[in-house]
Coordinates of C-alpha atoms in Angstrom, one line a residue:
Chain A
M1 CA 142.1 226.8 -347.2
P2 CA 138.9 227.6 -345.7
A3 CA 139.7 224.5 -342.9
A4 CA 143.0 226.9 -342.4
N5 CA 140.9 229.5 -341.2
P6 CA 139.2 228.3 -338.1
S7 CA 142.6 226.6 -336.9
R8 CA 144.7 230.4 -336.9
S9 CA 141.7 231.7 -335.5
C10 CA 142.0 229.3 -332.7
S11 CA 145.5 229.5 -332.2
L12 CA 144.9 233.3 -332.3
L13 CA 143.0 233.4 -329.5
A14 CA 144.9 231.0 -328.0
A15 CA 148.0 233.1 -328.2
C16 CA 145.7 236.5 -327.2
W17 CA 144.6 234.7 -324.3
A18 CA 147.6 232.9 -323.0
G19 CA 149.5 236.8 -323.7
G20 CA 146.4 237.9 -321.6
A21 CA 147.0 235.1 -319.0
L22 CA 150.8 236.1 -319.2
L23 CA 150.2 239.8 -318.5
W24 CA 147.9 239.0 -316.0
A25 CA 150.1 237.1 -314.4
A26 CA 153.1 239.7 -314.2
C27 CA 150.9 242.7 -312.8
S28 CA 149.6 240.1 -310.2
S29 CA 152.8 238.8 -309.4
A30 CA 154.4 242.8 -309.1
A31 CA 151.1 243.3 -307.0
D32 CA 151.5 240.7 -304.6
D33 CA 155.7 240.2 -304.8
P34 CA 156.9 240.2 -301.4
R35 CA 160.4 241.8 -302.8
V36 CA 158.6 244.4 -304.1
W37 CA 156.7 244.9 -300.8
V38 CA 159.7 244.7 -298.9
D39 CA 161.8 247.2 -300.7
R40 CA 158.4 249.4 -300.5
M41 CA 159.0 249.3 -296.8
N42 CA 162.3 249.5 -296.8
Q43 CA 162.2 252.7 -298.8
A44 CA 159.9 254.4 -296.6
L45 CA 161.8 253.7 -293.0
A46 CA 164.6 254.7 -294.6
T47 CA 162.7 258.4 -296.0
R48 CA 159.9 259.4 -293.7
N49 CA 159.6 261.0 -291.1
Y50 CA 157.2 259.3 -288.4
D51 CA 156.0 259.4 -285.0
G52 CA 154.1 256.6 -283.3
V53 CA 153.6 254.9 -280.1
L54 CA 155.2 251.1 -280.3
V55 CA 154.7 248.3 -278.2
H56 CA 158.0 246.2 -278.2
Q57 CA 157.2 242.8 -276.9
L58 CA 160.1 239.8 -276.5
G59 CA 159.6 236.8 -274.2
D60 CA 157.0 238.4 -271.2
R61 CA 158.9 241.9 -271.3
Q62 CA 157.0 244.2 -273.2
D63 CA 158.1 247.9 -273.5
T64 CA 156.2 251.0 -274.6
L65 CA 157.7 253.3 -276.3
R66 CA 157.0 256.8 -278.2
I67 CA 159.2 256.7 -281.5
I68 CA 159.7 260.0 -283.3
H69 CA 162.0 259.6 -286.2
R70 CA 163.1 262.5 -288.3
I71 CA 165.1 261.9 -291.8
Q72 CA 165.9 265.8 -292.7
D73 CA 168.8 266.7 -295.1
G74 CA 170.1 263.1 -295.1
H75 CA 170.4 263.6 -291.5
L76 CA 168.6 261.3 -288.9
T77 CA 167.3 262.1 -286.0
E78 CA 165.5 259.8 -283.6
R79 CA 164.1 260.2 -279.8
L80 CA 162.2 257.4 -278.2
L81 CA 160.6 257.9 -275.0
S82 CA 160.0 254.8 -272.3
A83 CA 156.8 254.9 -270.8
D84 CA 157.4 252.7 -267.9
G85 CA 157.6 255.2 -266.0
S86 CA 161.2 255.6 -265.9
G87 CA 161.0 258.6 -267.7
R88 CA 164.7 257.1 -269.9
E89 CA 164.7 258.6 -273.0
F90 CA 167.2 257.5 -276.3
V91 CA 167.7 260.3 -278.6
R92 CA 170.1 259.1 -282.0
S93 CA 171.8 261.7 -284.0
D94 CA 173.2 259.8 -286.9
N95 CA 176.1 258.3 -285.8
E96 CA 175.6 259.0 -282.1
L97 CA 173.5 257.6 -279.6
V98 CA 172.4 259.6 -276.1
S99 CA 170.8 257.4 -273.4
Y100 CA 169.2 259.3 -270.4
F101 CA 168.4 257.2 -267.3
P102 CA 167.0 260.2 -264.8
D103 CA 166.4 256.8 -262.5
R104 CA 169.8 256.6 -262.5
R105 CA 170.8 260.5 -263.0
I106 CA 173.0 259.6 -265.7
V107 CA 173.6 260.5 -269.3
V108 CA 175.1 258.2 -271.3
V109 CA 177.0 259.1 -275.0
E110 CA 178.0 256.6 -277.0
R111 CA 179.9 256.8 -280.6
R112 CA 178.1 253.9 -283.2
S113 CA 179.5 253.2 -286.6
R114 CA 176.7 253.7 -288.5
S115 CA 173.7 255.9 -289.0
L116 CA 170.4 253.6 -288.4
G117 CA 167.1 254.3 -286.8
F118 CA 166.2 251.8 -284.4
I119 CA 163.1 250.4 -286.7
G120 CA 165.3 248.8 -289.5
G121 CA 164.3 247.4 -293.0
L122 CA 165.4 243.9 -294.5
P123 CA 167.3 244.5 -296.9
G124 CA 168.7 241.3 -298.7
V125 CA 165.7 239.8 -299.5
D126 CA 166.3 238.8 -303.6
A127 CA 166.1 236.2 -305.6
N128 CA 168.6 233.8 -303.5
S129 CA 166.6 234.5 -300.5
Y130 CA 164.6 231.8 -301.6
T131 CA 167.4 229.4 -301.1
Q132 CA 166.7 229.5 -297.0
Y133 CA 163.6 230.9 -297.2
D134 CA 160.4 230.4 -298.0
L135 CA 158.6 233.7 -298.9
G136 CA 154.9 233.7 -300.3
D137 CA 153.1 236.1 -302.3
A138 CA 152.0 239.4 -300.0
E139 CA 148.5 238.6 -298.8
P140 CA 145.6 241.2 -298.2
A141 CA 145.5 241.4 -294.5
M142 CA 143.6 243.7 -292.3
V143 CA 145.1 245.3 -289.8
Q144 CA 143.4 247.2 -287.1
G145 CA 141.1 248.2 -290.2
R146 CA 143.7 249.2 -292.0
P147 CA 144.7 246.8 -295.7
T148 CA 148.1 245.6 -295.1
R149 CA 150.0 242.7 -296.9
L150 CA 151.3 240.1 -294.9
V151 CA 155.1 239.4 -296.0
S152 CA 155.9 235.9 -294.2
I153 CA 159.3 234.9 -294.6
R154 CA 159.7 231.6 -292.8
P155 CA 162.4 229.5 -292.7
R156 CA 163.2 225.9 -294.4
D157 CA 165.5 224.8 -291.9
S158 CA 166.0 225.5 -288.2
Y159 CA 169.1 227.5 -288.3
R160 CA 167.6 230.5 -288.8
Y161 CA 164.7 232.4 -287.8
G162 CA 161.2 233.9 -289.9
Y163 CA 159.8 237.7 -290.4
R164 CA 156.7 238.5 -290.7
L165 CA 155.8 242.2 -292.1
W166 CA 152.1 243.5 -292.3
I167 CA 153.3 246.2 -294.2
D168 CA 150.6 249.4 -294.7
E169 CA 149.4 249.2 -298.2
K170 CA 149.0 253.1 -298.3
T171 CA 152.3 253.8 -296.6
N172 CA 154.6 250.9 -296.8
M173 CA 155.4 251.7 -293.3
P174 CA 155.2 247.9 -291.2
V175 CA 152.8 248.7 -288.8
Q176 CA 153.7 245.2 -287.2
T177 CA 156.6 242.7 -287.3
Q178 CA 157.0 239.6 -285.6
L179 CA 160.3 237.5 -285.9
F180 CA 159.5 233.7 -285.2
A181 CA 161.3 230.3 -285.1
G182 CA 160.5 227.4 -287.6
D183 CA 158.1 226.0 -285.3
G184 CA 156.2 228.8 -284.9
T185 CA 157.1 230.7 -281.7
I186 CA 157.3 234.1 -281.8
I187 CA 160.5 235.6 -280.7
E188 CA 160.0 239.2 -280.9
Q189 CA 156.9 241.3 -281.6
N190 CA 156.8 245.4 -282.7
T191 CA 153.0 246.5 -283.2
F192 CA 152.6 250.2 -284.0
A193 CA 149.8 251.4 -281.4
S194 CA 149.7 254.0 -283.0
L195 CA 151.6 255.9 -286.1
S196 CA 151.7 259.1 -287.7
L197 CA 153.6 260.2 -290.9
P198 CA 154.2 264.3 -290.6
A199 CA 155.6 266.1 -293.5
R200 CA 157.6 268.2 -291.0
I201 CA 159.0 267.4 -287.6
E202 CA 160.1 270.2 -285.5
E203 CA 163.5 270.3 -283.9
P204 CA 162.3 270.5 -280.2
L205 CA 160.2 267.0 -280.2
L206 CA 163.5 265.2 -281.4
R207 CA 165.0 266.8 -277.9
S208 CA 165.1 265.4 -274.2
Q209 CA 163.6 267.9 -272.2
L210 CA 164.5 266.5 -269.2
P211 CA 166.4 268.9 -266.5
T212 CA 170.1 267.0 -266.5
D213 CA 171.8 269.3 -264.1
G214 CA 173.4 266.9 -261.3
Y215 CA 173.6 264.3 -263.7
R216 CA 176.6 262.2 -264.5
W217 CA 177.6 262.7 -268.1
L218 CA 179.4 259.6 -269.4
R219 CA 180.8 258.3 -272.7
R220 CA 180.7 254.8 -273.8
E221 CA 183.3 254.0 -276.7
P222 CA 181.8 250.9 -278.4
P223 CA 184.5 249.1 -280.4
Q224 CA 185.8 250.8 -284.0
F225 CA 186.3 248.4 -286.5
K226 CA 188.0 249.2 -289.8
P227 CA 186.3 247.1 -293.0
G228 CA 188.5 245.4 -295.0
E229 CA 191.6 244.6 -292.4
K230 CA 193.1 241.3 -293.1
V231 CA 192.0 238.6 -290.7
S232 CA 193.8 235.0 -290.8
W233 CA 190.1 233.4 -289.6
A234 CA 188.2 230.5 -291.4
A235 CA 185.5 229.0 -290.6
Q236 CA 185.8 225.5 -291.5
A237 CA 182.0 224.5 -291.5
L238 CA 178.9 227.1 -291.2
P239 CA 175.5 226.4 -291.3
P240 CA 173.5 225.8 -294.2
G241 CA 173.6 229.5 -296.2
F242 CA 175.7 231.3 -294.4
R243 CA 178.8 232.8 -295.3
R244 CA 181.2 235.6 -294.6
T245 CA 180.8 238.9 -295.8
G246 CA 183.1 241.0 -294.0
V247 CA 186.2 241.4 -291.9
G248 CA 187.2 244.5 -289.7
G249 CA 189.5 244.9 -287.3
G250 CA 189.8 246.9 -284.1
E251 CA 190.5 247.5 -280.8
V252 CA 188.6 247.2 -277.4
S253 CA 189.7 248.6 -274.6
N254 CA 193.3 248.9 -275.6
K255 CA 193.5 245.2 -276.8
P256 CA 193.0 244.2 -280.7
V257 CA 190.0 242.2 -281.6
S258 CA 188.8 241.2 -285.0
H259 CA 185.3 241.5 -286.0
L260 CA 183.6 238.9 -289.0
L261 CA 180.1 239.0 -290.1
F262 CA 178.1 235.9 -291.4
S263 CA 175.1 236.1 -293.7
D264 CA 172.8 234.5 -294.9
G265 CA 171.5 237.0 -297.1
L266 CA 169.0 238.1 -294.7
V267 CA 170.6 237.5 -291.2
T268 CA 174.0 238.9 -290.1
V269 CA 175.8 237.7 -287.3
S270 CA 178.8 238.7 -285.4
V271 CA 182.2 237.2 -284.7
F272 CA 184.2 238.7 -282.0
I273 CA 187.8 237.7 -281.6
E274 CA 190.2 237.9 -279.0
S275 CA 193.3 236.9 -277.2
A276 CA 192.0 234.4 -274.5
E277 CA 195.5 235.4 -273.0
T278 CA 194.3 239.0 -271.1
P279 CA 192.3 239.0 -268.3
P280 CA 188.7 238.4 -268.0
A281 CA 186.6 241.8 -267.4
L282 CA 185.8 242.2 -263.6
S283 CA 182.4 243.1 -262.7
R284 CA 181.3 246.0 -260.6
N285 CA 182.2 244.5 -257.3
G286 CA 185.7 243.6 -258.7
T287 CA 185.3 239.6 -259.2
P288 CA 185.7 238.1 -262.9
R289 CA 182.6 237.6 -264.4
K290 CA 182.5 234.5 -266.7
A291 CA 181.5 235.3 -270.8
D292 CA 181.9 231.7 -271.9
G293 CA 178.9 229.3 -273.2
P294 CA 175.7 230.6 -274.5
A295 CA 173.9 233.6 -273.6
Q296 CA 171.0 235.3 -274.6
L297 CA 170.8 238.3 -275.7
G298 CA 167.3 239.7 -276.2
A299 CA 166.3 238.3 -279.2
A300 CA 170.0 238.0 -280.0
A301 CA 171.8 234.3 -279.2
A302 CA 175.2 234.8 -278.0
F303 CA 178.2 231.6 -277.7
T304 CA 181.5 232.6 -276.4
A305 CA 184.2 229.4 -277.3
H306 CA 188.2 228.9 -276.4
I307 CA 189.8 228.1 -279.5
D308 CA 193.5 227.9 -279.9
G309 CA 194.1 230.8 -277.4
Y310 CA 191.1 233.0 -278.3
R311 CA 187.7 233.9 -277.2
V312 CA 185.4 233.8 -280.1
T313 CA 182.2 235.3 -279.4
A314 CA 179.5 234.7 -282.1
V315 CA 176.5 237.3 -281.6
G316 CA 173.4 236.9 -284.0
E317 CA 169.4 237.0 -284.0
V318 CA 169.3 233.7 -285.3
P319 CA 168.7 230.5 -282.6
P320 CA 171.0 229.4 -280.0
L321 CA 172.8 226.3 -282.3
T322 CA 173.6 228.6 -284.8
V323 CA 175.6 230.9 -283.5
R324 CA 177.2 227.9 -281.3
L325 CA 178.1 226.4 -284.4
I326 CA 179.6 229.7 -286.3
A327 CA 181.7 230.4 -283.2
E328 CA 183.5 227.0 -282.8
S329 CA 183.8 226.3 -286.6
L330 CA 186.5 229.0 -286.5
R331 CA 189.9 228.2 -286.3
P332 CA 193.2 230.6 -287.2
Q333 CA 194.7 230.5 -290.1
P334 CA 198.7 229.8 -290.5
E335 CA 199.3 231.8 -292.8
A336 CA 197.9 235.5 -292.5
G337 CA 198.3 236.8 -296.4
A338 CA 196.2 233.2 -297.3
A339 CA 192.7 234.4 -296.1
S340 CA 191.4 231.8 -297.8
P341 CA 187.9 231.9 -298.4
V342 CA 185.2 230.7 -295.9
A343 CA 183.5 227.1 -297.6
P344 CA 179.9 227.2 -296.7
V345 CA 178.5 223.5 -296.0
R346 CA 175.9 223.2 -298.6
Chain B
M1 CA 126.4 243.8 -278.3
N2 CA 129.1 242.4 -280.5
E3 CA 133.2 243.7 -280.1
T4 CA 132.6 246.6 -282.3
E5 CA 129.8 248.3 -280.7
R6 CA 131.3 247.5 -276.9
D7 CA 134.4 249.1 -278.3
S8 CA 133.1 252.1 -279.7
Q9 CA 131.0 252.6 -276.6
L10 CA 134.2 252.3 -274.4
S11 CA 136.3 255.1 -276.5
A12 CA 132.9 257.6 -276.5
L13 CA 132.7 256.9 -272.7
F14 CA 136.8 257.7 -272.2
D15 CA 136.3 260.2 -274.3
G16 CA 133.0 261.6 -271.6
E17 CA 131.0 261.8 -275.3
L18 CA 128.6 258.5 -273.5
A19 CA 124.9 260.1 -272.5
A20 CA 124.6 259.2 -269.1
D21 CA 122.6 255.8 -269.4
P22 CA 124.6 254.0 -271.8
A23 CA 127.7 255.5 -269.4
A24 CA 126.7 253.7 -266.7
L25 CA 125.8 250.7 -268.9
V26 CA 129.6 250.9 -270.0
T27 CA 130.7 251.7 -266.3
R28 CA 129.1 248.4 -265.2
R29 CA 130.2 246.2 -267.7
L30 CA 133.7 247.7 -267.2
L31 CA 133.4 246.4 -263.3
K32 CA 132.6 243.5 -264.4
D33 CA 134.9 242.5 -267.1
P34 CA 138.6 242.1 -266.7
A35 CA 139.1 242.0 -270.7
L36 CA 137.2 245.0 -271.2
R37 CA 139.1 247.1 -268.2
A38 CA 142.3 245.7 -270.4
T39 CA 141.2 247.9 -273.2
W40 CA 140.3 251.0 -271.2
G41 CA 144.0 250.7 -269.3
R42 CA 145.6 250.7 -272.8
Y43 CA 143.5 253.6 -273.9
A44 CA 144.5 255.5 -271.1
L45 CA 148.2 254.4 -271.7
I46 CA 148.3 255.6 -275.3
G47 CA 147.1 258.8 -274.4
A48 CA 149.5 259.3 -271.6
V49 CA 152.5 258.5 -273.8
L50 CA 151.5 260.4 -276.4
R51 CA 151.2 263.6 -274.1
Q52 CA 154.4 262.8 -272.6
E53 CA 153.0 262.1 -269.2
P54 CA 154.6 260.5 -266.7
L55 CA 152.8 257.4 -266.0
L56 CA 151.5 256.8 -262.0
Q57 CA 154.1 255.3 -259.8
P58 CA 152.6 252.4 -257.5
A59 CA 154.1 253.0 -253.7
G60 CA 156.2 249.4 -254.6
G61 CA 158.2 251.2 -256.7
R62 CA 159.0 251.4 -260.3
A63 CA 158.4 249.0 -263.3
D64 CA 154.6 249.4 -262.6
L65 CA 154.0 249.7 -266.2
A66 CA 155.0 246.4 -267.5
D67 CA 153.5 244.8 -264.7
R68 CA 150.0 246.3 -265.0
V69 CA 150.7 246.0 -269.3
R70 CA 151.5 242.2 -268.3
L71 CA 148.5 241.8 -265.9
S72 CA 146.4 243.3 -268.8
V73 CA 148.1 240.8 -271.3
L74 CA 146.7 237.8 -268.9
A75 CA 143.5 239.6 -269.0
E76 CA 143.3 238.9 -272.7
P77 CA 141.4 236.6 -274.1
A78 CA 142.3 233.6 -275.2
L79 CA 144.6 234.4 -278.6
A80 CA 145.2 232.5 -281.6
P81 CA 148.1 229.9 -281.5
A82 CA 151.5 231.1 -281.9
A83 CA 152.1 229.9 -284.8
Q84 CA 149.2 231.5 -286.5
P85 CA 149.2 235.2 -287.3
P86 CA 147.0 237.0 -284.9
V87 CA 143.1 237.6 -285.5
F88 CA 142.7 241.1 -285.1
A89 CA 139.7 243.0 -284.1
Q90 CA 137.8 245.3 -286.5
P91 CA 138.4 248.7 -285.6
G92 CA 135.7 250.8 -283.8
A93 CA 134.8 254.4 -283.9
G94 CA 136.6 254.8 -281.4
S95 CA 137.4 258.4 -280.9
W96 CA 140.5 258.6 -278.7
R97 CA 141.9 258.2 -282.1
R98 CA 140.2 261.6 -283.4
G99 CA 142.5 262.2 -280.3
L100 CA 145.7 261.1 -281.3
T101 CA 145.2 262.4 -284.9
G102 CA 145.3 265.8 -283.2
A103 CA 147.5 265.5 -281.2
A104 CA 149.8 264.2 -284.4
L105 CA 148.6 267.1 -286.5
A106 CA 149.2 269.7 -283.6
A107 CA 153.1 268.1 -283.3
S108 CA 153.4 269.2 -287.1
V109 CA 152.7 271.1 -289.5
A110 CA 151.3 269.3 -292.3
A111 CA 150.6 265.5 -291.8
V112 CA 151.1 263.5 -294.8
A113 CA 149.1 260.8 -293.7
V114 CA 148.0 259.8 -290.0
L115 CA 147.1 256.1 -289.4
A116 CA 146.0 255.1 -285.5
L117 CA 145.7 251.5 -285.0
R118 CA 144.1 250.1 -282.9
W119 CA 146.0 248.8 -279.4
Q120 CA 146.5 245.0 -280.4
A121 CA 146.2 242.5 -278.4
P122 CA 149.7 241.6 -278.0
V123 CA 150.3 237.3 -278.9
A124 CA 152.3 235.5 -276.5
L125 CA 155.2 235.1 -277.0
A126 CA 155.8 231.0 -276.0
P127 CA 158.7 229.6 -274.6
M128 CA 160.4 232.5 -273.6
A129 CA 157.4 234.0 -272.0
A130 CA 157.0 230.9 -269.7
Q131 CA 161.0 231.8 -268.3
P132 CA 161.7 235.2 -266.5
S133 CA 162.9 237.4 -269.3
Q134 CA 165.8 238.8 -267.8
F135 CA 168.4 239.1 -271.1
T136 CA 171.2 237.9 -268.7
T137 CA 174.1 235.9 -269.4
V138 CA 173.9 231.9 -269.0
V139 CA 176.8 230.3 -268.0
A140 CA 176.6 226.6 -269.4
A141 CA 175.7 224.2 -267.2
N142 CA 179.3 223.0 -267.2
S143 CA 180.9 225.4 -265.0
T144 CA 184.2 224.7 -266.0
P145 CA 185.5 227.0 -269.3
P146 CA 185.7 224.8 -272.5
Q147 CA 190.2 224.1 -272.9
S148 CA 191.1 226.4 -275.4
G149 CA 191.3 224.2 -278.7
S150 CA 188.8 221.5 -277.8
A151 CA 185.7 223.5 -277.4
Q152 CA 183.1 220.9 -277.5
P153 CA 181.3 220.6 -274.0
E154 CA 178.2 219.3 -275.6
P155 CA 179.1 217.5 -278.7
A156 CA 175.1 216.5 -278.6
V157 CA 173.9 220.0 -279.3
R158 CA 176.4 220.3 -282.3
T159 CA 174.7 218.8 -285.0
G160 CA 171.9 215.8 -285.8
V161 CA 167.6 216.1 -286.4
Q162 CA 167.6 215.0 -283.4
D163 CA 168.5 218.4 -282.3
V164 CA 166.6 220.5 -284.0
A165 CA 164.9 221.7 -280.7
H166 CA 167.3 222.6 -279.2
S167 CA 167.9 225.4 -281.7
Y168 CA 164.7 227.0 -280.6
T169 CA 165.1 226.6 -276.8
T170 CA 166.2 230.1 -275.4
P171 CA 169.5 228.9 -273.2
R172 CA 167.9 228.7 -269.4
Q173 CA 167.6 232.4 -268.3
S174 CA 169.2 232.8 -264.7
Q175 CA 166.9 232.7 -262.2
A176 CA 168.9 235.5 -260.6
S177 CA 166.9 239.0 -261.2
S178 CA 170.7 240.7 -260.3
A179 CA 172.7 239.4 -263.1
R180 CA 173.4 241.1 -265.6
L181 CA 175.0 241.0 -269.2
P182 CA 179.0 241.0 -268.3
A183 CA 181.1 243.6 -269.8
P184 CA 182.8 242.5 -272.4
L185 CA 179.5 241.1 -274.2
V186 CA 177.7 244.5 -273.5
N187 CA 180.5 246.1 -276.0
Y188 CA 180.1 243.4 -279.0
V189 CA 176.1 243.5 -277.9
V190 CA 176.4 247.3 -278.7
A191 CA 178.7 246.4 -281.6
H192 CA 176.5 244.2 -283.5
S193 CA 173.3 246.0 -282.3
E194 CA 174.2 247.7 -285.8
Y195 CA 174.2 244.6 -287.9
A196 CA 171.1 243.4 -286.2
S197 CA 167.6 241.7 -287.6
P198 CA 164.9 244.3 -287.9
G199 CA 163.3 245.3 -284.6
A200 CA 166.0 243.4 -282.6
R201 CA 168.0 246.8 -282.2
L202 CA 165.7 247.6 -280.0
S203 CA 165.8 244.8 -277.7
S204 CA 169.4 245.8 -276.9
L205 CA 167.4 248.9 -275.5
S206 CA 164.9 246.3 -273.9
A207 CA 168.1 245.0 -272.3
Q208 CA 169.2 248.0 -270.6
M209 CA 166.0 248.9 -269.6
S210 CA 164.9 245.7 -267.7
G211 CA 167.8 246.3 -265.8
S212 CA 170.1 243.9 -267.1
M213 CA 172.7 245.5 -269.0
D214 CA 174.1 248.2 -266.2
P215 CA 173.9 251.6 -268.5
D216 CA 177.0 253.0 -267.3
V217 CA 179.2 249.9 -268.2
N218 CA 182.2 250.4 -269.7
T219 CA 181.6 253.8 -269.8
H220 CA 183.9 256.9 -268.1
E221 CA 183.2 260.2 -267.2
M222 CA 183.1 262.9 -269.4
T223 CA 185.1 266.3 -268.6
K224 CA 183.2 269.3 -267.8
A225 CA 184.4 270.8 -271.1
E226 CA 183.1 268.2 -272.7
V227 CA 179.6 268.2 -271.1
S228 CA 179.4 272.3 -270.9
A229 CA 179.7 272.2 -274.8
R230 CA 176.7 269.7 -274.9
R231 CA 174.3 271.6 -273.1

């Protein structure tokens, strides 16, 4: 028996050590888990008031905007003021966006389908994200002397972009974000030059102070899509990881348009399908405009293909190849009822 | 003098809190050093934005600020390669940030938290930066539209490892500065922006501000009653 004691105490020690190590690992993984930090950031963006100066960089274009964002009683109000000397302002109240262009003396009122701020979170980061993206630990990083966590979400292939988020440790706000390609090229960057999180934001700060006398007031009716409508289109072969996540139907300028959504869990690509028989829209000077082939709209790539008498346009913040593959993979289904599930290629 | 001290002196000068002798020294340095001038310009810019002041217009027209900022970006010392997260300067004791804090407090009843970040040296955004950044439509190289049912004009781009580089190459931007987003695409971009990636919703604003998207495209006049109801 005497020999058993040391052995038992050894295994006890080992068990304690292993338990301790596990506990430590659990604690450290929760503290460094990128998903935890992204959740905190999403929560902060969805619930906090903020007022800051934001530098938005896209290519060689750089815009400096003051952004005042308020969530009060479940309602979103947001005001963006451009610092480019034009005096342009954008005021969002839930589903409505009012854009002021004092240099053109016009105001444009638009209805949007969802109530979202201009700075969105990154929903959809979960265990499945690891298939398409490489998520490292949320590493401590100093940004302008403030402790932040850097969450790097790197694409595993060239069909999608990656994200870098510098999340403030104290407030969970993204003090800097980058959208980057797999080769390291930075596509878009947002940086807060200053940021405050006031408990209250008074109404006047959220209202444009521009004198709009003599301005033209215009309304833009963007397509309104009803989710869940049957769309008899299917994708033949999607880029890896993408699957259909939503379907809607609607009208644009009195012609029916289908809206399909494809996502890899993080990024969403919209596909709009309209009959190609309708005449092409006219430009301001009355000449028809070509809208076929590739286009780049800020960080979003677009591609329009003609398929079986339809114009199919894919738009998304993905590499140009991805929107092209998605647009060209779509085919009308012979039976409207047989909306077969989209078969992703893996 | 290290960078932190230099920056802190600069912000003290900016706030008029520097004694005459060091002020003269910093001013001389400011005149000589384009990077320092760029920093100075950014302090002024941040202050102006916070105070909602209209920025000075040059005699030549608008779009001055973007140009000025771009110039100041160009004047920045060499930045980290794009693949690396940028390395930031350590913060100084710049008192303009106290100003920011004050402004924020004045703007609100109570501040839960106030952060004020030093203006960051923007990183160079590589390939797009080399091109005119109009968010314009790019008509496919072959100007004839693909025939319906067989829309594969350039199969080389479709698949294959050798095409990986293509996927990161932004389609060639139109050189014509007057080129604008065609009306049908505007609708789709607007509709898609609700599903856009974080930050990307700002790029549709960017498109409007850069003039590549006509603000009044796809719009109609509101009635007098509608307008007066909004006032």
